[in-house]
Structures are given as C-alpha cells and as structure tokens.
Amino acid sequence: MYLHEMSQRGYSRENIGLFHKYMIPWLLSNHHVAKDEGIVDIGAGQGHCLLPLSENGWLKLTVVDVDDYNFQVFKNKYGFNVLKCDISSEKLSLEDSSQGAVICFHLIEHLLAPDNLIKEARRILRPGGKMFIVTPDWRKQFKTFWRDPTHLHPYDKESIDRLLRMYSYDPLIYSWGSVYGLGRLKAYKYLPQLGLIGNDLLAVGVKVGS
C-alpha cells in the first residue's frame, strides 16, 4: 500500500533522482565497500539505493522489504536477491557475518522500536562491515516530520549515535541531502561532500568485534 501510494506520487524505480544516482555509489566507495561484497538494502522500497549501485558495478545485491510490490522486477530484470521480512520482529534469512554493508534509508523512523533492525544488521555484517542509516533530522524537520502518517520515531544526531554505540557499532554521523540551491545546481556531481549538508541524518556504523 505504501509503495503503491509512493508510485502514484511519482516516486518509483523508473524515476530515480540524480542525487541518488551520484551520491549512493560515492557513499559506499568513500567508505571502502568493495564491489565484490554483499550489500543488503533493508526497506529497499523502489530501489533508489540498489539500482544506482547495480549500474555502477556492485553485483551481490539483496532487497529486503515487508512489501513485495517490486520483487518480481528486482529479481527478474536486475538479478537481485529478494527477501520478504518484517524487520521490526523477524530474522533475516542470511548467514552470520556474510555481508559487507547494510543500507537502511528512511526506514528506522517508521519502526516503533529499532532493536531488531540494528541487531539483525549487526549479525549479518562481517567484522568491520558498515551499516548506512538515513533518517530525517528531528532538529531540522520537527515541523514536517509528522506529515508522513507512517512515521513513528524521530531521531537527532545524539540519539542515533547512542543507539549505534549501544549495539557495538563505531558511528560516524553526518548530515545528508542537498540544500541551499545546490540541489538545483547539481553541485554534488562535482564535489560529493556537498551532499552532506542537508536536512536528513546519515549515520555510518562500523561493526566492532565479531
């Protein structure tokens, strides 16, 4: 239902913005996620993270979502592994320490409790693997956060940092997005660091230990 409504508003796998096309591959490359490592996108939605990665040479890509709306296309057209899972409570059918990165863009704010998501991501990541979380920055979006009726839990830099440390990640916290006219100018195409000045939070958690 949620993905269908998004598609009706023009947010679909056929309409991936330039920001994602440029910034997602840069983000993983900048954090040294090799192209032969497994990448799992939890809450993959319309594929706005995995499709740019596929186009840029990452091969071992897994879609995880509670909604199988796009699964047939992801599997048959793009060759992605697809897993239907309610990450708020269910275990991922992936082996321990088997993945290089977990992507979780605009999902955590839709979960009443984040514990199972964070624990399952850590379980499947190899030592030193990375979890990438993007979520609205409550400090910057408190006036608009509740316009999405499926939002349940806001975060700011301190809370997302503390959450990751609780589960033995070493976190790096950034801003994420393109504002102040830079989105219209596409300046991040030439200096990707300009994509780290927006109104969302980007948390990169490195798995510490085994």
PDB file of C-alpha atoms in Angstrom:
ATOM      1  CA  MET A   1       0.000   0.000   0.000  1.00  0.00           C
ATOM      2  CA  TYR A   2       2.772   2.438   0.977  1.00  0.00           C
ATOM      3  CA  LEU A   3       4.877   1.746  -2.142  1.00  0.00           C
ATOM      4  CA  HIS A   4       1.809   1.949  -4.357  1.00  0.00           C
ATOM      5  CA  GLU A   5       0.982   5.376  -2.924  1.00  0.00           C
ATOM      6  CA  MET A   6       4.595   6.474  -3.476  1.00  0.00           C
ATOM      7  CA  SER A   7       4.409   5.362  -7.107  1.00  0.00           C
ATOM      8  CA  GLN A   8       1.257   7.391  -7.622  1.00  0.00           C
ATOM      9  CA  ARG A   9       3.180  10.473  -6.440  1.00  0.00           C
ATOM     10  CA  GLY A  10       5.984   9.843  -8.942  1.00  0.00           C
ATOM     11  CA  TYR A  11       8.445   8.149  -6.580  1.00  0.00           C
ATOM     12  CA  SER A  12       9.238   4.934  -8.426  1.00  0.00           C
ATOM     13  CA  ARG A  13      12.103   2.803  -9.682  1.00  0.00           C
ATOM     14  CA  GLU A  14      11.739   4.480 -13.099  1.00  0.00           C
ATOM     15  CA  ASN A  15      12.214   7.905 -11.546  1.00  0.00           C
ATOM     16  CA  ILE A  16      15.446   7.820  -9.544  1.00  0.00           C
ATOM     17  CA  GLY A  17      16.772  11.313  -8.898  1.00  0.00           C
ATOM     18  CA  LEU A  18      20.274  12.400  -9.836  1.00  0.00           C
ATOM     19  CA  PHE A  19      21.168  12.857  -6.180  1.00  0.00           C
ATOM     20  CA  HIS A  20      20.771   9.128  -5.511  1.00  0.00           C
ATOM     21  CA  LYS A  21      22.440   8.183  -8.785  1.00  0.00           C
ATOM     22  CA  TYR A  22      25.577  10.105  -7.881  1.00  0.00           C
ATOM     23  CA  MET A  23      25.656  10.025  -4.097  1.00  0.00           C
ATOM     24  CA  ILE A  24      24.853   6.382  -3.282  1.00  0.00           C
ATOM     25  CA  PRO A  25      27.807   4.900  -5.246  1.00  0.00           C
ATOM     26  CA  TRP A  26      30.056   7.665  -3.898  1.00  0.00           C
ATOM     27  CA  LEU A  27      28.941   6.945  -0.334  1.00  0.00           C
ATOM     28  CA  LEU A  28      29.861   3.268  -0.489  1.00  0.00           C
ATOM     29  CA  SER A  29      33.092   3.899  -2.379  1.00  0.00           C
ATOM     30  CA  ASN A  30      34.081   6.633   0.062  1.00  0.00           C
ATOM     31  CA  HIS A  31      33.629   4.183   2.939  1.00  0.00           C
ATOM     32  CA  HIS A  32      35.595   1.454   1.155  1.00  0.00           C
ATOM     33  CA  VAL A  33      32.792  -1.026   0.494  1.00  0.00           C
ATOM     34  CA  ALA A  34      34.219  -3.200  -2.277  1.00  0.00           C
ATOM     35  CA  LYS A  35      32.155  -4.079  -5.329  1.00  0.00           C
ATOM     36  CA  ASP A  36      32.508  -7.812  -4.689  1.00  0.00           C
ATOM     37  CA  GLU A  37      30.953  -7.599  -1.214  1.00  0.00           C
ATOM     38  CA  GLY A  38      27.352  -8.371  -0.383  1.00  0.00           C
ATOM     39  CA  ILE A  39      25.091  -5.341   0.043  1.00  0.00           C
ATOM     40  CA  VAL A  40      21.703  -5.631   1.765  1.00  0.00           C
ATOM     41  CA  ASP A  41      19.114  -2.859   1.447  1.00  0.00           C
ATOM     42  CA  ILE A  42      16.583  -3.207   4.258  1.00  0.00           C
ATOM     43  CA  GLY A  43      13.387  -1.361   3.398  1.00  0.00           C
ATOM     44  CA  ALA A  44      14.521  -1.160  -0.215  1.00  0.00           C
ATOM     45  CA  GLY A  45      11.244   0.300  -1.428  1.00  0.00           C
ATOM     46  CA  GLN A  46      11.522   1.408  -5.039  1.00  0.00           C
ATOM     47  CA  GLY A  47      15.217   0.556  -5.330  1.00  0.00           C
ATOM     48  CA  HIS A  48      16.636   4.076  -5.135  1.00  0.00           C
ATOM     49  CA  CYS A  49      19.785   2.788  -3.451  1.00  0.00           C
ATOM     50  CA  LEU A  50      20.389  -0.585  -5.094  1.00  0.00           C
ATOM     51  CA  LEU A  51      19.661   0.409  -8.693  1.00  0.00           C
ATOM     52  CA  PRO A  52      22.440   3.060  -8.781  1.00  0.00           C
ATOM     53  CA  LEU A  53      24.800   0.546  -7.164  1.00  0.00           C
ATOM     54  CA  SER A  54      23.915  -2.079  -9.769  1.00  0.00           C
ATOM     55  CA  GLU A  55      24.585   0.406 -12.547  1.00  0.00           C
ATOM     56  CA  ASN A  56      27.994   1.140 -11.032  1.00  0.00           C
ATOM     57  CA  GLY A  57      29.273  -2.400 -10.739  1.00  0.00           C
ATOM     58  CA  TRP A  58      28.116  -3.773  -7.374  1.00  0.00           C
ATOM     59  CA  LEU A  59      26.906  -7.313  -8.034  1.00  0.00           C
ATOM     60  CA  LYS A  60      25.840  -9.032  -4.799  1.00  0.00           C
ATOM     61  CA  LEU A  61      22.713  -7.049  -4.005  1.00  0.00           C
ATOM     62  CA  THR A  62      19.859  -8.129  -1.737  1.00  0.00           C
ATOM     63  CA  VAL A  63      16.474  -6.444  -1.401  1.00  0.00           C
ATOM     64  CA  VAL A  64      14.686  -6.748   1.943  1.00  0.00           C
ATOM     65  CA  ASP A  65      11.189  -5.361   2.390  1.00  0.00           C
ATOM     66  CA  VAL A  66       7.930  -6.194   4.092  1.00  0.00           C
ATOM     67  CA  ASP A  67       6.155  -5.268   0.836  1.00  0.00           C
ATOM     68  CA  ASP A  68       6.939  -7.433  -2.219  1.00  0.00           C
ATOM     69  CA  TYR A  69       5.489  -4.813  -4.605  1.00  0.00           C
ATOM     70  CA  ASN A  70       8.691  -4.634  -6.723  1.00  0.00           C
ATOM     71  CA  PHE A  71      10.162  -8.067  -6.056  1.00  0.00           C
ATOM     72  CA  GLN A  72       9.409  -9.640  -9.437  1.00  0.00           C
ATOM     73  CA  VAL A  73      11.089  -6.799 -11.327  1.00  0.00           C
ATOM     74  CA  PHE A  74      14.070  -6.680  -8.970  1.00  0.00           C
ATOM     75  CA  LYS A  75      14.628 -10.420  -9.314  1.00  0.00           C
ATOM     76  CA  ASN A  76      13.878 -10.987 -12.996  1.00  0.00           C
ATOM     77  CA  LYS A  77      15.149  -7.763 -14.560  1.00  0.00           C
ATOM     78  CA  TYR A  78      18.057  -6.868 -12.294  1.00  0.00           C
ATOM     79  CA  GLY A  79      19.030 -10.208 -10.746  1.00  0.00           C
ATOM     80  CA  PHE A  80      18.747  -9.027  -7.140  1.00  0.00           C
ATOM     81  CA  ASN A  81      18.225 -11.468  -4.301  1.00  0.00           C
ATOM     82  CA  VAL A  82      14.849 -10.651  -2.698  1.00  0.00           C
ATOM     83  CA  LEU A  83      13.723 -11.367   0.860  1.00  0.00           C
ATOM     84  CA  LYS A  84      10.324 -10.581   2.341  1.00  0.00           C
ATOM     85  CA  CYS A  85      10.794  -9.771   6.009  1.00  0.00           C
ATOM     86  CA  ASP A  86       9.197  -7.671   8.724  1.00  0.00           C
ATOM     87  CA  ILE A  87      12.446  -6.318  10.158  1.00  0.00           C
ATOM     88  CA  SER A  88      10.664  -4.971  13.228  1.00  0.00           C
ATOM     89  CA  SER A  89      10.372  -8.534  14.558  1.00  0.00           C
ATOM     90  CA  GLU A  90      11.661 -11.187  12.131  1.00  0.00           C
ATOM     91  CA  LYS A  91      15.098 -12.637  11.498  1.00  0.00           C
ATOM     92  CA  LEU A  92      16.781 -12.163   8.126  1.00  0.00           C
ATOM     93  CA  SER A  93      17.411 -15.394   6.211  1.00  0.00           C
ATOM     94  CA  LEU A  94      21.075 -14.502   5.690  1.00  0.00           C
ATOM     95  CA  GLU A  95      24.152 -16.071   7.281  1.00  0.00           C
ATOM     96  CA  ASP A  96      26.055 -14.512  10.139  1.00  0.00           C
ATOM     97  CA  SER A  97      28.976 -12.229   9.158  1.00  0.00           C
ATOM     98  CA  SER A  98      28.246 -12.672   5.438  1.00  0.00           C
ATOM     99  CA  GLN A  99      27.704  -9.105   4.190  1.00  0.00           C
ATOM    100  CA  GLY A 100      29.902  -6.064   3.618  1.00  0.00           C
ATOM    101  CA  ALA A 101      27.247  -3.392   4.069  1.00  0.00           C
ATOM    102  CA  VAL A 102      23.652  -2.870   5.141  1.00  0.00           C
ATOM    103  CA  ILE A 103      21.712   0.111   3.768  1.00  0.00           C
ATOM    104  CA  CYS A 104      18.701   1.422   5.657  1.00  0.00           C
ATOM    105  CA  PHE A 105      17.366   4.629   4.093  1.00  0.00           C
ATOM    106  CA  HIS A 106      14.231   6.197   5.560  1.00  0.00           C
ATOM    107  CA  LEU A 107      13.112   3.096   7.384  1.00  0.00           C
ATOM    108  CA  ILE A 108      14.133   3.431  11.019  1.00  0.00           C
ATOM    109  CA  GLU A 109      11.740   6.330  11.635  1.00  0.00           C
ATOM    110  CA  HIS A 110       8.880   4.007  10.582  1.00  0.00           C
ATOM    111  CA  LEU A 111       9.706   1.491  13.344  1.00  0.00           C
ATOM    112  CA  LEU A 112       8.332   1.937  16.848  1.00  0.00           C
ATOM    113  CA  ALA A 113      11.393   0.137  18.222  1.00  0.00           C
ATOM    114  CA  PRO A 114      14.682  -0.166  16.255  1.00  0.00           C
ATOM    115  CA  ASP A 115      16.273  -3.012  18.234  1.00  0.00           C
ATOM    116  CA  ASN A 116      15.636  -5.940  15.893  1.00  0.00           C
ATOM    117  CA  LEU A 117      16.768  -3.943  12.861  1.00  0.00           C
ATOM    118  CA  ILE A 118      20.054  -2.924  14.475  1.00  0.00           C
ATOM    119  CA  LYS A 119      20.751  -6.387  15.898  1.00  0.00           C
ATOM    120  CA  GLU A 120      19.958  -8.229  12.659  1.00  0.00           C
ATOM    121  CA  ALA A 121      22.094  -5.836  10.618  1.00  0.00           C
ATOM    122  CA  ARG A 122      24.994  -6.394  13.002  1.00  0.00           C
ATOM    123  CA  ARG A 123      24.538 -10.160  12.872  1.00  0.00           C
ATOM    124  CA  ILE A 124      24.818 -10.390   9.093  1.00  0.00           C
ATOM    125  CA  LEU A 125      27.672  -7.879   8.746  1.00  0.00           C
ATOM    126  CA  ARG A 126      31.248  -9.113   8.665  1.00  0.00           C
ATOM    127  CA  PRO A 127      33.616  -7.613  11.247  1.00  0.00           C
ATOM    128  CA  GLY A 128      34.327  -4.087  10.047  1.00  0.00           C
ATOM    129  CA  GLY A 129      31.216  -4.119   7.849  1.00  0.00           C
ATOM    130  CA  LYS A 130      29.157  -0.954   7.697  1.00  0.00           C
ATOM    131  CA  MET A 131      25.546  -0.012   8.287  1.00  0.00           C
ATOM    132  CA  PHE A 132      24.323   3.112   6.491  1.00  0.00           C
ATOM    133  CA  ILE A 133      21.241   4.748   8.006  1.00  0.00           C
ATOM    134  CA  VAL A 134      19.465   7.823   6.631  1.00  0.00           C
ATOM    135  CA  THR A 135      16.589   9.329   8.598  1.00  0.00           C
ATOM    136  CA  PRO A 136      15.058  12.789   8.992  1.00  0.00           C
ATOM    137  CA  ASP A 137      16.965  15.024  11.395  1.00  0.00           C
ATOM    138  CA  TRP A 138      14.357  15.891  14.012  1.00  0.00           C
ATOM    139  CA  ARG A 139      16.159  19.130  14.891  1.00  0.00           C
ATOM    140  CA  LYS A 140      15.756  20.327  11.301  1.00  0.00           C
ATOM    141  CA  GLN A 141      12.445  18.696  10.363  1.00  0.00           C
ATOM    142  CA  PHE A 142      10.316  18.809  13.516  1.00  0.00           C
ATOM    143  CA  LYS A 143       7.731  20.968  11.714  1.00  0.00           C
ATOM    144  CA  THR A 144       7.285  18.497   8.855  1.00  0.00           C
ATOM    145  CA  PHE A 145       8.176  15.095  10.337  1.00  0.00           C
ATOM    146  CA  TRP A 146       4.614  14.064  11.151  1.00  0.00           C
ATOM    147  CA  ARG A 147       3.286  14.866   7.657  1.00  0.00           C
ATOM    148  CA  ASP A 148       4.114  11.260   6.841  1.00  0.00           C
ATOM    149  CA  PRO A 149       1.413   9.330   8.712  1.00  0.00           C
ATOM    150  CA  THR A 150       3.652   6.236   8.900  1.00  0.00           C
ATOM    151  CA  HIS A 151       6.412   7.983  10.887  1.00  0.00           C
ATOM    152  CA  LEU A 152       6.667   6.608  14.424  1.00  0.00           C
ATOM    153  CA  HIS A 153      10.048   7.557  15.916  1.00  0.00           C
ATOM    154  CA  PRO A 154      12.150  10.701  15.334  1.00  0.00           C
ATOM    155  CA  TYR A 155      15.943  10.851  15.774  1.00  0.00           C
ATOM    156  CA  ASP A 156      18.598  13.501  16.128  1.00  0.00           C
ATOM    157  CA  LYS A 157      22.386  13.195  15.924  1.00  0.00           C
ATOM    158  CA  GLU A 158      22.815  12.293  19.585  1.00  0.00           C
ATOM    159  CA  SER A 159      20.102   9.647  19.704  1.00  0.00           C
ATOM    160  CA  ILE A 160      21.230   7.827  16.547  1.00  0.00           C
ATOM    161  CA  ASP A 161      24.837   7.946  17.754  1.00  0.00           C
ATOM    162  CA  ARG A 162      23.888   6.468  21.129  1.00  0.00           C
ATOM    163  CA  LEU A 163      21.703   3.786  19.522  1.00  0.00           C
ATOM    164  CA  LEU A 164      24.563   2.507  17.370  1.00  0.00           C
ATOM    165  CA  ARG A 165      27.029   2.548  20.255  1.00  0.00           C
ATOM    166  CA  MET A 166      24.588   0.510  22.353  1.00  0.00           C
ATOM    167  CA  TYR A 167      24.889  -2.312  19.813  1.00  0.00           C
ATOM    168  CA  SER A 168      28.680  -2.166  19.410  1.00  0.00           C
ATOM    169  CA  TYR A 169      28.986  -0.077  16.277  1.00  0.00           C
ATOM    170  CA  ASP A 170      31.549   2.689  15.891  1.00  0.00           C
ATOM    171  CA  PRO A 171      29.373   5.505  14.471  1.00  0.00           C
ATOM    172  CA  LEU A 172      30.099   8.471  12.228  1.00  0.00           C
ATOM    173  CA  ILE A 173      27.235  10.960  11.983  1.00  0.00           C
ATOM    174  CA  TYR A 174      26.762  13.397   9.104  1.00  0.00           C
ATOM    175  CA  SER A 175      24.054  15.489   7.535  1.00  0.00           C
ATOM    176  CA  TRP A 176      22.654  14.159   4.258  1.00  0.00           C
ATOM    177  CA  GLY A 177      20.976  15.829   1.287  1.00  0.00           C
ATOM    178  CA  SER A 178      21.453  18.850  -0.902  1.00  0.00           C
ATOM    179  CA  VAL A 179      20.109  22.248   0.141  1.00  0.00           C
ATOM    180  CA  TYR A 180      20.648  25.985  -0.356  1.00  0.00           C
ATOM    181  CA  GLY A 181      20.221  25.753  -4.114  1.00  0.00           C
ATOM    182  CA  LEU A 182      22.906  23.100  -4.539  1.00  0.00           C
ATOM    183  CA  GLY A 183      20.273  20.514  -5.408  1.00  0.00           C
ATOM    184  CA  ARG A 184      19.128  22.598  -8.361  1.00  0.00           C
ATOM    185  CA  LEU A 185      22.737  23.243  -9.405  1.00  0.00           C
ATOM    186  CA  LYS A 186      23.662  19.527  -9.064  1.00  0.00           C
ATOM    187  CA  ALA A 187      26.892  20.691  -7.412  1.00  0.00           C
ATOM    188  CA  TYR A 188      27.312  17.325  -5.668  1.00  0.00           C
ATOM    189  CA  LYS A 189      28.173  15.843  -9.099  1.00  0.00           C
ATOM    190  CA  TYR A 190      31.459  17.731  -8.930  1.00  0.00           C
ATOM    191  CA  LEU A 191      32.048  17.810  -5.159  1.00  0.00           C
ATOM    192  CA  PRO A 192      30.137  14.970  -3.467  1.00  0.00           C
ATOM    193  CA  GLN A 193      30.861  16.339   0.000  1.00  0.00           C
ATOM    194  CA  LEU A 194      28.215  18.962  -0.762  1.00  0.00           C
ATOM    195  CA  GLY A 195      25.682  16.139  -0.410  1.00  0.00           C
ATOM    196  CA  LEU A 196      26.487  16.074   3.313  1.00  0.00           C
ATOM    197  CA  ILE A 197      24.822  19.375   4.203  1.00  0.00           C
ATOM    198  CA  GLY A 198      21.121  18.516   4.043  1.00  0.00           C
ATOM    199  CA  ASN A 199      18.189  18.123   6.426  1.00  0.00           C
ATOM    200  CA  ASP A 200      18.490  14.348   6.910  1.00  0.00           C
ATOM    201  CA  LEU A 201      20.871  12.431   9.139  1.00  0.00           C
ATOM    202  CA  LEU A 202      23.398   9.967   7.736  1.00  0.00           C
ATOM    203  CA  ALA A 203      24.776   7.513  10.279  1.00  0.00           C
ATOM    204  CA  VAL A 204      27.556   5.159   9.250  1.00  0.00           C
ATOM    205  CA  GLY A 205      28.020   2.441  11.848  1.00  0.00           C
ATOM    206  CA  VAL A 206      31.094   0.216  11.633  1.00  0.00           C
ATOM    207  CA  LYS A 207      30.667  -3.210  13.224  1.00  0.00           C
ATOM    208  CA  VAL A 208      33.125  -3.568  16.078  1.00  0.00           C
ATOM    209  CA  GLY A 209      34.209  -7.081  17.042  1.00  0.00           C
ATOM    210  CA  SER A 210      32.920 -10.383  15.738  1.00  0.00           C
TER     211      SER A 210
END
